[in-house]
Amino acid sequence: MTFLERMSARASEIDACLKDAVSEFPADRIRDGMVHALSGGKRLRGYLVLESAALHGVPGESAIWAAAAVEAVHAYSLVHDDLPAMDDDDMRRGHPTVHVKWDEATAVLVGDALQALAFELVALGPPPAEVKLALSLSLAREAGGRELVRGQAMDIAAEVADTPLLLSEIESLQDGKTGALIVWSCAAGPVLAGKNPSGMVRYARCLGRAFQIADDILDVAGDESRTGKRLRKDEGMGKATFVSHLGLSGAREKARELVDEAMAALAAYGDGAEPLREAARFVISREF
Ligand code: GRG
């Protein structure tokens, strides 16, 4: 099976879990918006949950809830990021964004509902209560004002800053905006297994940074029909990125170094970590 086939098989499992969860909501426009926002996407974060879980001997039926949960948080963050008050995008995953298809109030509420759904999913899963508590606490920390929201706020502030951000500030911004959910996803496997997550966290930090650099490169050199979202926006919006700092070839080189570091973090895990190695190769070669 190729990596893309494996990621797509994992995506089908995650989609089934999300579909079941959302089908229990009242049939209204918020539910329609949730279904819309959850449709499509690579499910890379959910894939990382399921593969880090498999690597630690956790069965798929225990890990699927966490995989669906992180995809619900990710979908919420995209809906809110697309709002006119943030990145102001009209296309996501090849379809109109939620506020374009409905309106801004609906998009705010759909995002709110998706974020709450994530914690419901973690709580509903079969793992022992203390494991679910650890997952909820870490998800609240990664998705909240310490990480994801902090990174997004820095990203918005950088657009109007008088001086360009330092490279270390760009890293901090991106570790929050992009890295936090990737770190949570990779740590979920060892947390579910009651093991130490530090090796997975090391891998995830490098993967998250490489993933974001690839995203910045796609903004400059990608194809909208492949990414399903608008490109060539970063420069006009004054975004602080690795490409704005290092140029295209410098950013590509940096992404390759990060993937090497991610691979080194997996060295102790043996052959079972191959699906995670493939994810690292994918993040910098991807066209979507
Ligand atoms: C609103 C608190 C808040 C945060 C928003 C999602 C986000 C943070 C910003 C979107 C812009 C951006 C470049 C985010 C970095 C993460 C990223 C590259 C998201 C897209 O992830 P993919 O490519 O998307 O995995 P799919 O659609 O495949 O799930």
Short mmCIF file of C-alpha atoms and ligand atoms in Angstrom, two decimals:
data_model
loop_
_atom_site.label_atom_id
_atom_site.label_comp_id
_atom_site.label_asym_id
_atom_site.label_seq_id
_atom_site.Cartn_x
_atom_site.Cartn_y
_atom_site.Cartn_z
CA MET A 1 0.00 0.00 0.00
CA THR A 2 1.36 3.46 -0.85
CA PHE A 3 1.45 6.22 1.75
CA LEU A 4 -1.45 8.05 0.07
CA GLU A 5 -3.55 4.88 0.05
CA ARG A 6 -2.79 4.30 3.73
CA MET A 7 -3.64 7.91 4.65
CA SER A 8 -6.86 7.64 2.65
CA ALA A 9 -7.84 4.38 4.42
CA ARG A 10 -7.22 6.07 7.78
CA ALA A 11 -9.25 9.08 6.58
CA SER A 12 -12.25 6.81 5.86
CA GLU A 13 -12.13 5.42 9.42
CA ILE A 14 -11.96 8.95 10.88
CA ASP A 15 -14.75 10.19 8.59
CA ALA A 16 -17.05 7.38 9.74
CA CYS A 17 -16.46 8.32 13.40
CA LEU A 18 -17.09 12.02 12.72
CA LYS A 19 -20.19 11.27 10.65
CA ASP A 20 -21.72 9.18 13.45
CA ALA A 21 -20.98 11.88 16.03
CA VAL A 22 -22.43 14.73 13.97
CA SER A 23 -25.52 12.72 12.97
CA GLU A 24 -26.69 12.98 16.59
CA PHE A 25 -26.91 16.78 16.41
CA PRO A 26 -30.22 18.58 15.70
CA ALA A 27 -30.80 18.88 11.95
CA ASP A 28 -30.12 22.60 11.56
CA ARG A 29 -27.74 24.91 9.73
CA ILE A 30 -25.05 24.49 12.42
CA ARG A 31 -25.00 20.77 11.79
CA ASP A 32 -24.96 21.37 8.02
CA GLY A 33 -22.04 23.75 8.50
CA MET A 34 -20.20 21.22 10.65
CA VAL A 35 -20.64 18.53 8.01
CA HIS A 36 -19.42 20.98 5.36
CA ALA A 37 -16.38 22.05 7.40
CA LEU A 38 -15.43 18.46 8.21
CA SER A 39 -15.64 17.27 4.59
CA GLY A 40 -12.43 16.67 2.71
CA GLY A 41 -8.98 17.31 4.08
CA LYS A 42 -6.06 14.93 4.20
CA ARG A 43 -6.70 13.88 7.84
CA LEU A 44 -2.94 14.02 8.41
CA ARG A 45 -3.36 14.82 12.11
CA GLY A 46 -5.78 11.93 12.58
CA TYR A 47 -3.38 9.69 10.66
CA LEU A 48 -0.61 10.67 13.10
CA VAL A 49 -2.83 9.78 16.07
CA LEU A 50 -3.69 6.36 14.61
CA GLU A 51 -0.12 5.56 13.57
CA SER A 52 1.48 6.71 16.81
CA ALA A 53 -1.13 4.62 18.62
CA ALA A 54 -0.43 1.54 16.44
CA LEU A 55 3.30 1.99 17.07
CA HIS A 56 2.60 1.83 20.82
CA GLY A 57 0.35 -1.23 20.56
CA VAL A 58 -2.94 0.68 21.01
CA PRO A 59 -5.82 -0.77 18.96
CA GLY A 60 -7.54 1.43 16.38
CA GLU A 61 -10.92 1.29 18.20
CA SER A 62 -9.31 2.99 21.24
CA ALA A 63 -7.45 5.62 19.21
CA ILE A 64 -10.10 6.57 16.63
CA TRP A 65 -11.88 8.95 19.04
CA ALA A 66 -8.72 10.94 19.58
CA ALA A 67 -8.08 10.98 15.81
CA ALA A 68 -11.59 12.32 15.15
CA ALA A 69 -11.19 14.84 18.00
CA VAL A 70 -8.04 16.43 16.61
CA GLU A 71 -9.63 16.67 13.16
CA ALA A 72 -12.63 18.45 14.73
CA VAL A 73 -10.33 21.02 16.40
CA HIS A 74 -8.39 21.43 13.15
CA ALA A 75 -11.63 21.94 11.16
CA TYR A 76 -12.81 24.57 13.68
CA SER A 77 -9.49 26.42 13.39
CA LEU A 78 -9.78 26.49 9.60
CA VAL A 79 -13.37 27.81 9.71
CA HIS A 80 -12.36 30.63 12.05
CA ASP A 81 -9.11 31.33 10.20
CA ASP A 82 -11.08 31.76 6.96
CA LEU A 83 -13.32 34.49 8.46
CA PRO A 84 -12.96 38.05 7.11
CA ALA A 85 -11.57 39.13 10.52
CA MET A 86 -8.68 36.70 10.06
CA ASP A 87 -7.38 35.39 6.72
CA ASP A 88 -10.54 36.20 4.76
CA ASP A 89 -10.65 33.18 2.45
CA ASP A 90 -13.50 32.17 0.15
CA MET A 91 -12.31 28.65 -0.67
CA ARG A 92 -11.24 25.74 1.52
CA ARG A 93 -10.82 22.08 0.63
CA GLY A 94 -12.07 22.92 -2.86
CA HIS A 95 -15.40 24.35 -1.63
CA PRO A 96 -16.73 27.73 -0.50
CA THR A 97 -15.77 28.54 3.10
CA VAL A 98 -18.50 28.32 5.75
CA HIS A 99 -19.04 32.10 6.04
CA VAL A 100 -19.34 32.37 2.24
CA LYS A 101 -21.80 29.48 1.94
CA TRP A 102 -23.85 30.67 4.96
CA ASP A 103 -22.76 33.79 6.88
CA GLU A 104 -20.21 34.93 9.46
CA ALA A 105 -22.36 34.25 12.52
CA THR A 106 -22.91 30.70 11.30
CA ALA A 107 -19.18 30.22 10.72
CA VAL A 108 -18.33 31.44 14.25
CA LEU A 109 -20.91 29.06 15.74
CA VAL A 110 -19.88 26.11 13.54
CA GLY A 111 -16.30 26.59 14.74
CA ASP A 112 -17.45 26.78 18.36
CA ALA A 113 -19.51 23.61 17.97
CA LEU A 114 -16.62 21.73 16.34
CA GLN A 115 -14.25 22.67 19.14
CA ALA A 116 -16.70 21.46 21.79
CA LEU A 117 -17.31 18.28 19.78
CA ALA A 118 -13.60 17.45 20.02
CA PHE A 119 -13.76 17.25 23.82
CA GLU A 120 -16.99 15.25 23.63
CA LEU A 121 -15.22 12.74 21.37
CA VAL A 122 -12.26 12.38 23.72
CA ALA A 123 -14.65 11.86 26.64
CA LEU A 124 -16.76 9.29 24.77
CA GLY A 125 -13.88 7.00 23.81
CA PRO A 126 -13.21 3.62 25.45
CA PRO A 127 -9.82 4.40 27.13
CA PRO A 128 -9.69 4.54 30.96
CA ALA A 129 -10.89 7.80 32.57
CA GLU A 130 -7.38 8.90 33.62
CA VAL A 131 -6.10 8.53 30.05
CA LYS A 132 -9.04 10.53 28.68
CA LEU A 133 -8.37 13.21 31.29
CA ALA A 134 -4.71 13.41 30.20
CA LEU A 135 -5.79 13.67 26.53
CA SER A 136 -8.39 16.39 27.29
CA LEU A 137 -5.99 18.42 29.37
CA SER A 138 -3.25 18.31 26.77
CA LEU A 139 -5.72 19.06 23.94
CA ALA A 140 -7.06 22.07 25.86
CA ARG A 141 -3.48 23.29 26.34
CA GLU A 142 -2.38 22.77 22.72
CA ALA A 143 -5.58 24.23 21.21
CA GLY A 144 -5.87 27.19 23.57
CA GLY A 145 -4.14 30.43 24.46
CA ARG A 146 -0.80 28.75 25.13
CA GLU A 147 -0.33 27.37 21.62
CA LEU A 148 -2.79 27.33 18.67
CA VAL A 149 -4.57 30.58 19.59
CA ARG A 150 -1.26 32.22 20.60
CA GLY A 151 0.29 31.29 17.24
CA GLN A 152 -2.71 32.60 15.34
CA ALA A 153 -2.64 35.87 17.29
CA MET A 154 1.09 36.29 16.52
CA ASP A 155 0.39 35.56 12.85
CA ILE A 156 -2.24 38.30 12.70
CA ALA A 157 -0.07 40.78 14.62
CA ALA A 158 2.88 40.12 12.28
CA GLU A 159 0.85 41.32 9.28
CA VAL A 160 0.88 44.90 10.57
CA ALA A 161 4.16 44.89 12.52
CA ASP A 162 6.63 47.69 11.73
CA THR A 163 9.63 45.36 11.64
CA PRO A 164 9.79 41.82 10.24
CA LEU A 165 9.76 39.00 12.82
CA LEU A 166 13.03 37.30 13.74
CA LEU A 167 13.41 33.70 12.58
CA SER A 168 13.03 32.57 16.19
CA GLU A 169 9.74 34.49 16.41
CA ILE A 170 8.49 32.89 13.19
CA GLU A 171 9.34 29.48 14.66
CA SER A 172 7.45 30.28 17.84
CA LEU A 173 4.44 31.52 15.85
CA GLN A 174 4.43 28.40 13.68
CA ASP A 175 5.00 26.00 16.58
CA GLY A 176 1.71 27.33 17.96
CA LYS A 177 -0.33 27.78 14.81
CA THR A 178 0.70 24.57 13.09
CA GLY A 179 2.89 22.56 15.44
CA ALA A 180 0.61 22.30 18.46
CA LEU A 181 -2.01 20.00 16.97
CA ILE A 182 0.67 17.91 15.26
CA VAL A 183 2.49 17.50 18.58
CA TRP A 184 -0.74 16.51 20.33
CA SER A 185 -1.53 14.00 17.58
CA CYS A 186 1.85 12.27 17.78
CA ALA A 187 1.86 12.25 21.59
CA ALA A 188 -1.63 10.70 21.68
CA GLY A 189 -0.27 7.19 20.91
CA PRO A 190 2.12 6.98 23.88
CA VAL A 191 -0.38 8.76 26.15
CA LEU A 192 -3.04 6.17 25.23
CA ALA A 193 -0.50 3.43 25.96
CA GLY A 194 0.62 4.97 29.27
CA LYS A 195 4.14 5.49 27.85
CA ASN A 196 6.51 8.44 27.77
CA PRO A 197 5.70 10.68 24.75
CA SER A 198 9.05 12.54 24.57
CA GLY A 199 10.39 10.72 21.46
CA MET A 200 7.14 11.30 19.60
CA VAL A 201 7.11 14.95 20.65
CA ARG A 202 10.64 15.43 19.26
CA TYR A 203 9.57 13.89 15.95
CA ALA A 204 6.37 15.98 15.88
CA ARG A 205 8.10 19.32 16.50
CA CYS A 206 10.31 18.80 13.44
CA LEU A 207 7.43 17.43 11.39
CA GLY A 208 5.22 20.42 12.27
CA ARG A 209 7.88 22.91 11.26
CA ALA A 210 8.62 21.07 8.01
CA PHE A 211 4.88 20.87 7.29
CA GLN A 212 4.46 24.63 7.73
CA ILE A 213 7.47 25.43 5.56
CA ALA A 214 5.99 23.22 2.83
CA ASP A 215 2.72 25.14 3.25
CA ASP A 216 4.55 28.45 2.81
CA ILE A 217 6.30 27.09 -0.29
CA LEU A 218 2.96 25.90 -1.71
CA ASP A 219 1.60 29.43 -1.23
CA VAL A 220 4.30 30.68 -3.61
CA ALA A 221 4.76 27.75 -5.97
CA GLY A 222 1.66 25.54 -5.61
CA ASP A 223 -1.41 24.91 -7.76
CA GLU A 224 -4.85 25.96 -6.40
CA SER A 225 -6.59 23.08 -8.15
CA ARG A 226 -4.45 20.71 -6.04
CA THR A 227 -4.50 22.56 -2.71
CA GLY A 228 -8.22 23.44 -2.83
CA LYS A 229 -7.44 26.82 -1.23
CA ARG A 230 -6.35 30.22 -2.46
CA LEU A 231 -2.60 30.64 -2.92
CA ARG A 232 -0.19 33.54 -3.43
CA LYS A 233 -1.69 35.43 -0.49
CA ASP A 234 1.14 35.48 2.06
CA GLU A 235 3.30 38.19 0.51
CA GLY A 236 0.40 40.59 -0.08
CA MET A 237 -0.82 40.10 3.49
CA GLY A 238 2.66 40.69 4.91
CA LYS A 239 2.82 37.19 6.44
CA ALA A 240 5.94 36.24 8.37
CA THR A 241 7.13 32.94 6.88
CA PHE A 242 10.31 30.96 6.27
CA VAL A 243 9.98 31.81 2.58
CA SER A 244 9.81 35.55 3.32
CA HIS A 245 12.96 35.14 5.44
CA LEU A 246 15.08 32.54 3.65
CA GLY A 247 13.77 32.62 0.09
CA LEU A 248 12.37 29.56 -1.68
CA SER A 249 15.56 27.52 -1.89
CA GLY A 250 16.60 28.37 1.69
CA ALA A 251 13.15 27.31 2.92
CA ARG A 252 13.35 24.04 0.96
CA GLU A 253 16.76 23.32 2.46
CA LYS A 254 15.47 24.06 5.98
CA ALA A 255 12.49 21.72 5.45
CA ARG A 256 14.82 18.91 4.33
CA GLU A 257 16.98 19.39 7.45
CA LEU A 258 13.88 19.22 9.65
CA VAL A 259 12.77 15.98 8.02
CA ASP A 260 16.23 14.51 8.68
CA GLU A 261 15.84 15.52 12.35
CA ALA A 262 12.35 14.00 12.45
CA MET A 263 13.78 10.74 11.07
CA ALA A 264 16.53 10.77 13.70
CA ALA A 265 13.90 11.12 16.44
CA LEU A 266 12.28 7.92 15.12
CA ALA A 267 15.52 5.91 15.07
CA ALA A 268 14.78 4.15 18.36
CA TYR A 269 11.34 2.98 17.21
CA GLY A 270 12.44 0.44 14.59
CA ASP A 271 10.45 -0.81 11.58
CA GLY A 272 7.07 -0.15 13.22
CA ALA A 273 7.65 3.58 12.74
CA GLU A 274 7.70 3.30 8.92
CA PRO A 275 4.20 4.89 8.53
CA LEU A 276 5.49 7.90 10.50
CA ARG A 277 8.67 8.05 8.38
CA GLU A 278 6.48 8.07 5.29
CA ALA A 279 4.46 10.94 6.77
CA ALA A 280 7.70 12.92 7.17
CA ARG A 281 8.68 12.27 3.54
CA PHE A 282 5.18 13.25 2.45
CA VAL A 283 5.01 16.58 4.27
CA ILE A 284 7.81 18.12 2.23
CA SER A 285 7.01 16.53 -1.12
CA ARG A 286 3.26 17.17 -0.99
CA GLU A 287 1.40 19.19 -3.60
CA PHE A 288 -1.78 19.54 -1.46
C1 GRG B 1 -8.49 30.31 14.45
C2 GRG B 1 -7.33 29.76 16.63
C3 GRG B 1 -7.34 29.74 15.16
C4 GRG B 1 -6.30 29.19 14.51
C5 GRG B 1 -6.21 29.07 13.07
C6 GRG B 1 -5.62 26.80 10.90
C7 GRG B 1 -4.98 28.06 11.25
C8 GRG B 1 -4.89 28.47 12.70
C9 GRG B 1 -4.55 28.85 10.29
C10 GRG B 1 -4.72 28.49 8.84
C11 GRG B 1 -3.57 28.92 8.06
C12 GRG B 1 -2.41 28.02 8.21
C13 GRG B 1 -1.33 28.14 7.22
C14 GRG B 1 -2.37 27.18 9.19
C15 GRG B 1 -1.30 26.27 9.44
C16 GRG B 1 -1.85 24.93 9.52
C17 GRG B 1 -2.22 24.47 8.18
C18 GRG B 1 -1.18 24.44 7.15
C19 GRG B 1 -3.43 24.08 7.98
C20 GRG B 1 -3.86 23.35 6.77
O1 GRG B 1 -3.66 22.00 7.12
P1 GRG B 1 -3.80 20.82 6.10
O2 GRG B 1 -2.99 21.09 4.88
O3 GRG B 1 -5.34 20.93 5.71
O4 GRG B 1 -3.54 19.53 6.82
P2 GRG B 1 -6.40 19.79 5.36
O5 GRG B 1 -7.48 20.55 4.61
O6 GRG B 1 -5.74 18.74 4.50
O7 GRG B 1 -6.88 19.25 6.66
#
